[in-house]
Amino acid sequence: MKQLRLSGSGGQGLITAGIILAEAAIAEGKEAVQSQSYGPEARGGASKAEVIIDDKFIYHPKVVNPGVVLAMTQQAVDKYSADLAEGGLLIIDTDLVPNPPQGKKIISVPITKLSTEKLGRELFANIIALGLLVKITGVVSLDTIKAAVANRVPPHTVDKNMEALLIGYQAI
């Protein structure tokens, strides 16, 4: 069973990324559940999406000890990484997490900077992060996540989102 948490601030699109990941897992015939929570702020407050993926029925839909936590802000690291499973992996946005916790296995990638420099906007950082997450975990195939992204994003943004997905997938 894979327990994953995607966290950041409201408006970064991480809940959408979590939904896409769950849809990709289902498309591969796996069991998946996705949940989300966010603060009362429309933008800027802490938010998280949690995804559980397994080959068997999932009886408890709540992430308890995530094996992977993606944190796109310092607030997200501080709030959502404490229960990372022993030996788990913390993936952080290099520029938005200036004080990563000590004693954890960390992969640091300048996700938002890649989005701005390569695609001209921060808007695609969530899909870059999704590509990175899929590459690191192997939880779904690249082809499946491409199809899930294409099915979820607005039609006029598919090409840019595909580019973003590959930027993330190739970032490490």
Short mmCIF file of C-alpha atoms in Angstrom, two decimals:
data_model
loop_
_atom_site.label_atom_id
_atom_site.label_comp_id
_atom_site.label_asym_id
_atom_site.label_seq_id
_atom_site.Cartn_x
_atom_site.Cartn_y
_atom_site.Cartn_z
CA MET A 1 0.00 0.00 0.00
CA LYS A 2 1.28 3.46 -0.90
CA GLN A 3 0.25 6.40 1.27
CA LEU A 4 1.10 9.77 -0.25
CA ARG A 5 0.49 13.33 0.90
CA LEU A 6 0.72 16.35 -1.40
CA SER A 7 0.83 19.57 0.58
CA GLY A 8 1.32 23.26 0.08
CA SER A 9 -0.81 26.35 0.13
CA GLY A 10 -4.26 26.91 -1.27
CA GLY A 11 -4.12 27.87 -4.91
CA GLN A 12 -1.06 25.78 -5.78
CA GLY A 13 -3.21 23.05 -7.32
CA LEU A 14 -2.08 20.17 -5.15
CA ILE A 15 -5.61 18.92 -4.53
CA THR A 16 -6.05 18.71 -8.30
CA ALA A 17 -2.74 16.85 -8.53
CA GLY A 18 -3.94 14.38 -5.88
CA ILE A 19 -7.18 13.78 -7.78
CA ILE A 20 -5.25 13.18 -11.01
CA LEU A 21 -2.93 10.71 -9.27
CA ALA A 22 -5.88 8.75 -7.84
CA GLU A 23 -7.60 8.71 -11.24
CA ALA A 24 -4.41 7.39 -12.86
CA ALA A 25 -4.16 4.58 -10.30
CA ILE A 26 -7.79 3.60 -10.92
CA ALA A 27 -7.14 3.63 -14.67
CA GLU A 28 -4.41 1.04 -14.05
CA GLY A 29 -6.89 -1.19 -12.21
CA LYS A 30 -5.62 -0.34 -8.74
CA GLU A 31 -7.67 0.64 -5.72
CA ALA A 32 -7.32 4.31 -4.80
CA VAL A 33 -8.82 6.77 -2.37
CA GLN A 34 -8.20 10.49 -2.27
CA SER A 35 -9.06 12.98 0.45
CA GLN A 36 -8.32 16.63 0.90
CA SER A 37 -8.35 19.39 3.45
CA TYR A 38 -7.62 23.07 3.37
CA GLY A 39 -7.96 26.09 5.58
CA PRO A 40 -10.77 28.62 5.36
CA GLU A 41 -8.67 30.85 3.10
CA ALA A 42 -9.39 30.55 -0.61
CA ARG A 43 -5.70 31.01 -1.34
CA GLY A 44 -2.60 31.00 0.80
CA GLY A 45 -3.69 28.76 3.68
CA ALA A 46 -2.26 25.31 4.20
CA SER A 47 -3.79 22.57 2.08
CA LYS A 48 -3.21 18.89 1.51
CA ALA A 49 -4.38 16.05 -0.66
CA GLU A 50 -3.86 12.50 0.49
CA VAL A 51 -3.87 9.49 -1.78
CA ILE A 52 -3.78 5.80 -0.88
CA ILE A 53 -3.08 3.33 -3.66
CA ASP A 54 -3.13 -0.44 -3.32
CA ASP A 55 -3.77 -3.60 -5.30
CA LYS A 56 -6.29 -4.70 -2.66
CA PHE A 57 -9.42 -3.10 -1.26
CA ILE A 58 -8.63 -0.12 0.97
CA TYR A 59 -10.51 -0.42 4.25
CA HIS A 60 -9.32 2.77 5.92
CA PRO A 61 -9.31 5.82 3.64
CA LYS A 62 -7.17 8.00 5.90
CA VAL A 63 -3.42 8.41 5.47
CA VAL A 64 -1.83 7.59 8.82
CA ASN A 65 1.90 7.36 8.10
CA PRO A 66 2.62 8.55 4.57
CA GLY A 67 5.58 6.94 2.87
CA VAL A 68 5.98 10.05 0.73
CA VAL A 69 5.17 13.65 1.57
CA LEU A 70 5.44 16.34 -1.08
CA ALA A 71 5.70 19.77 0.55
CA MET A 72 5.59 22.87 -1.63
CA THR A 73 5.91 25.43 1.20
CA GLN A 74 7.60 25.78 4.56
CA GLN A 75 4.20 25.88 6.25
CA ALA A 76 3.31 22.56 4.59
CA VAL A 77 6.54 20.94 5.81
CA ASP A 78 5.96 22.20 9.33
CA LYS A 79 2.32 21.14 9.42
CA TYR A 80 2.20 17.92 7.39
CA SER A 81 5.53 16.07 7.55
CA ALA A 82 5.72 15.12 11.24
CA ASP A 83 3.97 11.77 10.71
CA LEU A 84 6.12 10.73 7.74
CA ALA A 85 6.68 6.98 7.97
CA GLU A 86 10.03 5.80 9.26
CA GLY A 87 12.30 5.63 6.24
CA GLY A 88 9.79 7.71 4.27
CA LEU A 89 10.68 10.34 1.73
CA LEU A 90 10.07 14.08 1.93
CA ILE A 91 10.05 15.90 -1.42
CA ILE A 92 10.37 19.67 -1.09
CA ASP A 93 10.33 22.73 -3.32
CA THR A 94 13.89 24.00 -2.86
CA ASP A 95 13.07 27.70 -2.99
CA LEU A 96 9.89 27.64 -0.91
CA VAL A 97 11.18 25.43 1.92
CA PRO A 98 14.20 27.27 3.34
CA ASN A 99 14.30 25.24 6.58
CA PRO A 100 13.80 21.54 5.83
CA PRO A 101 13.58 19.26 8.86
CA GLN A 102 16.64 17.36 9.97
CA GLY A 103 16.84 13.58 10.11
CA LYS A 104 14.57 12.85 7.15
CA LYS A 105 15.34 11.52 3.70
CA ILE A 106 14.78 14.55 1.48
CA ILE A 107 14.73 15.20 -2.24
CA SER A 108 14.85 18.91 -2.98
CA VAL A 109 13.85 20.22 -6.42
CA PRO A 110 13.14 23.86 -7.41
CA ILE A 111 9.63 22.98 -8.60
CA THR A 112 8.10 26.45 -8.72
CA LYS A 113 11.25 27.94 -10.24
CA LEU A 114 11.20 25.29 -12.99
CA SER A 115 7.59 26.21 -13.74
CA THR A 116 8.36 29.91 -13.96
CA GLU A 117 11.59 29.57 -15.95
CA LYS A 118 10.51 26.86 -18.39
CA LEU A 119 6.78 27.56 -18.75
CA GLY A 120 6.55 31.25 -17.89
CA ARG A 121 4.13 30.85 -14.97
CA GLU A 122 3.89 29.28 -11.53
CA LEU A 123 0.56 27.79 -12.60
CA PHE A 124 2.11 24.51 -13.75
CA ALA A 125 4.16 23.79 -10.61
CA ASN A 126 1.57 21.26 -9.41
CA ILE A 127 1.90 19.19 -12.57
CA ILE A 128 5.70 19.42 -12.44
CA ALA A 129 5.44 18.12 -8.87
CA LEU A 130 3.14 15.34 -10.04
CA GLY A 131 5.63 14.25 -12.70
CA LEU A 132 8.39 14.25 -10.10
CA LEU A 133 6.26 12.24 -7.69
CA VAL A 134 5.41 9.63 -10.33
CA LYS A 135 9.07 9.30 -11.35
CA ILE A 136 10.25 8.85 -7.76
CA THR A 137 7.53 6.46 -6.60
CA GLY A 138 6.70 4.55 -9.79
CA VAL A 139 3.17 4.29 -8.40
CA VAL A 140 1.68 4.68 -11.90
CA SER A 141 3.21 4.67 -15.36
CA LEU A 142 4.15 7.79 -17.26
CA ASP A 143 1.64 6.97 -20.01
CA THR A 144 -1.18 6.56 -17.49
CA ILE A 145 -0.43 9.82 -15.70
CA LYS A 146 -0.25 11.62 -19.05
CA ALA A 147 -3.74 10.37 -19.92
CA ALA A 148 -5.09 11.30 -16.48
CA VAL A 149 -3.67 14.82 -16.75
CA ALA A 150 -5.10 15.25 -20.26
CA ASN A 151 -8.53 14.13 -19.02
CA ARG A 152 -8.56 16.51 -16.05
CA VAL A 153 -7.05 19.82 -17.24
CA PRO A 154 -8.81 22.36 -19.49
CA PRO A 155 -8.38 21.38 -23.16
CA HIS A 156 -6.49 24.55 -24.09
CA THR A 157 -3.83 23.79 -21.43
CA VAL A 158 -3.13 20.15 -22.29
CA ASP A 159 0.11 20.83 -24.20
CA LYS A 160 1.60 23.02 -21.46
CA ASN A 161 0.55 20.50 -18.80
CA MET A 162 2.19 17.66 -20.76
CA GLU A 163 5.35 19.74 -20.93
CA ALA A 164 5.13 20.40 -17.18
CA LEU A 165 4.63 16.71 -16.44
CA LEU A 166 7.76 15.81 -18.40
CA ILE A 167 9.79 18.58 -16.78
CA GLY A 168 8.95 17.09 -13.38
CA TYR A 169 9.49 13.53 -14.54
CA GLN A 170 12.93 14.40 -15.88
CA ALA A 171 13.95 16.69 -13.00
CA ILE A 172 15.90 13.94 -11.22
#
